[in-house]
Short mmCIF file of C-alpha atoms in Angstrom, two decimals:
data_model
loop_
_atom_site.label_atom_id
_atom_site.label_comp_id
_atom_site.label_asym_id
_atom_site.label_seq_id
_atom_site.Cartn_x
_atom_site.Cartn_y
_atom_site.Cartn_z
CA MET C 1 -67.99 -27.42 0.98
CA LYS C 2 -69.63 -30.60 1.38
CA ARG C 3 -69.34 -33.50 -1.50
CA ILE C 4 -73.06 -32.91 -2.07
CA SER C 5 -72.96 -29.17 -2.53
CA LYS C 6 -70.02 -29.96 -5.04
CA MET C 7 -72.00 -32.63 -6.91
CA MET C 8 -75.16 -29.93 -7.26
CA LEU C 9 -72.85 -27.21 -8.39
CA ARG C 10 -70.97 -29.46 -10.97
CA MET C 11 -74.33 -30.03 -12.64
CA TYR C 12 -76.07 -26.54 -12.54
CA VAL C 13 -73.26 -24.66 -13.56
CA PRO C 14 -73.33 -25.31 -17.27
CA ALA C 15 -77.35 -24.13 -17.31
CA ILE C 16 -76.46 -21.03 -15.60
CA ALA C 17 -73.33 -20.96 -17.96
CA ILE C 18 -75.28 -21.08 -21.18
CA THR C 19 -78.11 -18.52 -19.78
CA VAL C 20 -75.37 -16.00 -18.92
CA GLY C 21 -73.77 -16.47 -22.49
CA GLY C 22 -76.85 -16.04 -24.23
CA LEU C 23 -77.51 -13.09 -22.11
CA ALA C 24 -74.04 -11.66 -23.18
CA THR C 25 -74.45 -12.80 -26.79
CA ALA C 26 -77.81 -10.91 -26.87
CA GLU C 27 -76.19 -7.68 -25.51
CA ALA C 28 -73.40 -8.14 -27.88
CA VAL C 29 -75.85 -8.28 -30.84
CA THR C 30 -77.96 -5.33 -29.85
CA ARG C 31 -74.76 -3.09 -29.12
CA THR C 32 -73.09 -4.17 -32.93
CA GLY C 33 -76.59 -3.03 -34.61
CA ARG C 34 -75.85 -4.82 -37.68
CA ALA C 35 -78.98 -6.39 -39.43
CA LEU C 36 -78.70 -10.05 -40.42
CA GLY C 37 -80.78 -10.12 -43.60
CA ASP C 38 -84.23 -8.61 -42.77
CA VAL C 39 -83.98 -9.43 -39.22
CA THR C 40 -83.41 -6.64 -36.74
CA PRO C 41 -81.04 -7.00 -33.97
CA GLN C 42 -83.42 -6.15 -31.54
CA ARG C 43 -85.10 -9.24 -32.85
CA LEU C 44 -82.06 -11.28 -33.70
CA ALA C 45 -80.67 -10.39 -29.88
CA SER C 46 -83.93 -11.45 -28.42
CA LEU C 47 -84.27 -14.74 -30.48
CA SER C 48 -80.45 -15.58 -28.90
CA PHE C 49 -81.59 -15.20 -25.64
CA LEU C 50 -84.69 -16.80 -25.76
CA LEU C 51 -82.54 -19.78 -27.42
CA ALA C 52 -79.96 -19.80 -24.54
CA LEU C 53 -82.78 -19.60 -21.95
CA LEU C 54 -84.52 -22.63 -23.26
CA LEU C 55 -81.33 -24.54 -23.53
CA GLY C 56 -80.22 -23.82 -19.91
CA THR C 57 -83.65 -24.74 -18.52
CA ALA C 58 -83.66 -28.05 -20.67
CA TRP C 59 -80.14 -28.38 -18.67
CA ALA C 60 -81.73 -27.74 -15.47
CA LEU C 61 -84.41 -29.86 -15.90
CA HIS C 62 -82.28 -32.80 -17.08
CA SER C 63 -79.85 -32.36 -13.98
CA SER C 64 -83.15 -32.46 -11.50
CA TRP C 65 -84.55 -35.28 -13.30
CA ARG C 66 -80.95 -36.85 -12.53
CA LEU C 67 -80.86 -35.85 -8.81
CA TYR C 68 -84.04 -37.03 -8.23
CA GLN C 69 -83.30 -40.66 -9.78
CA TRP C 70 -80.21 -40.82 -7.51
CA ALA C 71 -82.26 -39.58 -4.56
CA ARG C 72 -84.62 -42.82 -5.25
CA GLY C 73 -81.58 -45.13 -5.80
CA ARG C 74 -81.79 -45.30 -9.40
CA GLU C 75 -78.46 -43.81 -10.62
CA LEU C 76 -75.01 -45.32 -10.21
CA ARG C 77 -73.20 -44.21 -7.21
CA CYS C 78 -69.66 -43.84 -6.00
CA ALA C 79 -68.12 -45.47 -2.78
CA CYS C 80 -68.84 -41.95 -1.46
CA GLY C 81 -72.40 -42.15 -2.13
CA GLY C 82 -72.44 -39.48 -4.95
CA MET C 83 -73.42 -39.86 -8.34
CA MET C 84 -71.26 -41.05 -11.35
CA SER C 85 -71.26 -39.45 -14.36
CA ARG C 86 -71.68 -40.57 -18.01
CA VAL C 87 -69.16 -42.73 -19.38
CA ARG C 88 -66.21 -41.32 -20.56
CA TYR C 89 -63.02 -42.78 -22.30
CA ASN C 90 -59.60 -42.55 -21.45
CA ARG C 91 -56.20 -42.36 -23.45
CA GLN C 92 -56.42 -46.12 -23.50
CA ARG C 93 -59.89 -46.15 -24.86
CA GLN C 94 -60.89 -47.57 -21.51
CA LYS C 95 -64.47 -46.91 -20.24
CA TYR C 96 -64.53 -44.71 -17.02
CA ARG C 97 -67.04 -42.86 -14.70
CA LYS C 98 -66.19 -39.61 -12.80
CA CYS C 99 -67.58 -39.38 -9.28
CA LEU C 100 -69.67 -36.21 -9.47
CA ALA C 101 -69.07 -35.56 -5.49
CA CYS C 102 -65.59 -36.43 -4.58
CA GLY C 103 -64.21 -36.41 -8.22
CA GLY C 104 -62.79 -39.88 -8.14
CA LYS C 105 -62.47 -41.89 -10.93
CA THR C 106 -63.27 -45.88 -11.82
CA LEU C 107 -63.01 -47.88 -14.70
CA GLU C 108 -66.19 -49.25 -15.84
CA GLY C 109 -68.04 -51.89 -13.49
CA ALA C 110 -65.21 -51.14 -10.74
CA HIS C 111 -65.61 -49.38 -7.44
CA CYS C 112 -64.52 -45.56 -6.97
CA GLY C 113 -61.74 -44.78 -4.16
CA GLY C 114 -63.84 -42.38 -2.74
#
């Protein structure tokens, strides 16, 4: 699998997982048949799936925006050309970023090993 394909997979899988999780939750709520106050199980199931669908769509739009910014050269890049993740902290509380394409880690301000 090419590095760019891995990067896109890492960015869009959470959106798909959120939506599928919402579908599974809606199915489970429908099958239990228990009402929550005045809300019927069917209504609760449809609301949970709608919420998951909205969250998954928002995640996918955010990922698309980051890819667009990366393609235009406005996102941080690794030495391999991949997009860098958000700032994370290691056990020593040092800031680092991870490349979404090759998986290389770099301390904040340094260059990725590729």
